Amino acid sequence: MTAVSPLAPTSYPTLPPIAGVHFASAEAGIKHAGRTDVLLATFDKGTTAAGVFTRSKCPSAPVDWCREALQSGKARALMVNAGNANAFTGKRGRETVKLSAAMVAEALGCRPKEVFLASTGVIGEPLDAAKFDRVVERLVAHQHDGPWIDAARAIMTTDTFPKVATRTAWIGDAAVAINGVAKGAGMIAPDMATMLSFIFTDAPIAAPVLQSLLSRGVTGSFNAITVDSDTSTSDTVLIFATGQVAGAKPITLTRDRRLAGFREALDDLLLDLAHQVVRDGEGARKFVEVRVERATSKRSAKRIALSIANSPLVKTALAGEDANWGRIVMAVGKAGEPADRDKLAIWFGDTRVAFHGERDPDYSEAVAAAYMKSQDIVITVDIGLGTGSDRVWTCDLTKEYVAINGDYRS
Amino acid sequence: MTAVSPLAPTSYPTLPPIAGVHFASAEAGIKHAGRTDVLLATFDKGTTAAGVFTRSKCPSAPVDWCREALQSGKARALMVNAGNANAFTGKRGRETVKLSAAMVAEALGCRPKEVFLASTGVIGEPLDAAKFDRVVERLVAHQHDGPWIDAARAIMTTDTFPKVATRTAWIGDAAVAINGVAKGAGMIAPDMATMLSFIFTDAPIAAPVLQSLLSRGVTGSFNAITVDSDTSTSDTVLIFATGQVAGAKPITLTRDRRLAGFREALDDLLLDLAHQVVRDGEGARKFVEVRVERATSKRSAKRIALSIANSPLVKTALAGEDANWGRIVMAVGKAGEPADRDKLAIWFGDTRVAFHGERDPDYSEAVAAAYMKSQDIVITVDIGLGTGSDRVWTCDLTKEYVAINGDYRS
């Protein structure tokens, strides 16, 4: 169960320092001893923030806190813990976030609402703020500019590998850096899963613009992945922009043309991190892209794609390396979106297996079967009714998923 | 994989003959040799019919056929095969149903549209009507009034036990019999799954009334079960009423008061059969009832209940006998229905584990853990917002489910 996912990247990029961002991690013993489980990142004055959160009707206490904290658009710190989600912890949970933010604020000399919090792990267990008390001072005293892989490791729970990504973008003549870390392996579905991701940049971007970039950016990345269709109470993506890059004037309008390159780089980084989350899907052996084309709308295409990606019968067939396109038909049919059986076409990779509502007469089971042994699989469905297309990513459903989740709490 | 489900009933009821219903089964070698795979039931003249079908946008050819055939409300025969669903088989699939119905009609001397058809098994493989040609004459020549268990066996696919149920109801002074058979083990979700069920009665009920009874009856039974959230292209429930019971005048109006007892008996029989389908859920070890109370509406309660019942994380926790109520909170939160975290209460059996948005202070992990070892589990969630309640039934998600479905086609 602790073996690294076979879909893990073979190497990790080295992330550059981000001017104005510092961090440290510590062992607070929140759930297990002997592992780092708290990350404290601090930001120089002038840092802006934006965030996107779970759509769960039962969000965690830190999610509630961050939503409020974002109203000012200013950030001085981010504290993340693994091992306990501080979700469904009632009044005590609210006390814990308040106390934790106050501790960090006092140590840094900022306002509590400039401290962002995220927690991941077990739901329903009270999280004792005293655990942070023991480590906050030391964390503040030992802030570094790297290595970033340590930050990614500190937020892991059932993850089998740390998730990092970096991009460079030009804002006018200034090269800005964007670093990101993420965690997540199960309870992964739009929108968004026990999935935390934190993005840091030295770009000078006002909070409302940052919010717009992030909200759009997650649509095709973190909101287009599913491991098991289960959505967490704690999903959080936060972006922090220190504005410390030299030579770029602040961007205060979404329509600023200098944003084009940054937007592209950010979207690419978000997709990279989202794919890493799927590649660490609990028990995953296959990384699967589901493309739906020519649906009646992009929204309809995404719903059909998610119906396929979330189907246990499709996912178990993928685990069994079975080119079982009948189950794709089933999943298209159950999506509830416009579809005409007799216009459907389905591909596994480049092999068209079904066409015009029946098995493709030229389809070779041997070729399809060979393709299904690949680690990365692309399923394409042509609905044949319109011009809406979209893509989502998922993994297969294996016995290991059941094993990992059948005994998670103990 | 072929072992009988541990949740199977320990004995089967003996079903009485139904006046006007005769049947026989045969080995047509549709997929496997050496097992009965075709059932032909025939009905005396005057038999009425009603049906409910999958809501899949990609229904099978037999489903299309039955929908048309139902327009007259008259039935003389029902032919069911296992091993091939005749779904996503295009024009050839439509030819097959036409030819099959014509064969039976010719042998019986009725119209083809009085012959109902249902197929279950692999999707996308052409079904050769010639396979029926070899057995239809013999089937017609050897019609019996029982034993009904043979009819249930003939329609099994991955089922590990035959599913039968019987009830008696009074219509005025006449005792009418209702017999039912069902099949289904995977791809089971509202509405309705690769699930076939056929109900037979000697009650004298006009087709429109029968349709009303059946449509309402499936809501709380076949449309309230889920094994894996996957909905088949072939789901079919048909009811046939011969009207041959002595001493009861025909019922032609839904508001006929004589229907009360029949409705109750039919609903009870449908629920019995639906539960048997869940008890044969692929890989199932636990039979789980999910009750949602005090939601804002009955519809909302059902959606929340299905969100819980379909959650892979809830289902794997059940398999692991883990009283993981945090995952129940997660599933309530992701349902998208009105919910207030701080008003939720959750029970496993009689043990209240969560109350007012946090862990119940009096909750004993030991008591809850002991309860989770039961074969039949009841999960109750009080939303605390309204008066809407509903129930659904499901099973756990085990490694055996993955094993069964990872290699189904071969």
Short mmCIF file of N, CA, C and O in Angstrom, two decimals, chain B residues 77 164 273 322 402:
data_model
loop_
_atom_site.label_atom_id
_atom_site.label_comp_id
_atom_site.label_asym_id
_atom_site.label_seq_id
_atom_site.Cartn_x
_atom_site.Cartn_y
_atom_site.Cartn_z
N ALA B 77 -47.02 -13.75 -25.50
CA ALA B 77 -45.78 -14.47 -25.20
C ALA B 77 -44.69 -13.52 -24.72
O ALA B 77 -44.71 -12.33 -24.99
N VAL B 164 -37.01 -15.49 -7.09
CA VAL B 164 -38.44 -15.71 -7.23
C VAL B 164 -39.17 -15.13 -6.04
O VAL B 164 -38.60 -15.00 -4.96
N LEU B 273 -38.24 -8.75 -4.68
CA LEU B 273 -37.37 -9.08 -5.82
C LEU B 273 -36.20 -8.09 -5.92
O LEU B 273 -35.06 -8.49 -6.20
N ASP B 322 -15.91 -0.80 8.60
CA ASP B 322 -15.38 0.40 9.25
C ASP B 322 -16.53 1.39 9.44
O ASP B 322 -17.18 1.78 8.48
N VAL B 402 -14.40 -6.09 -8.19
CA VAL B 402 -13.37 -5.72 -9.18
C VAL B 402 -12.94 -6.95 -9.97
O VAL B 402 -12.80 -6.90 -11.20
#
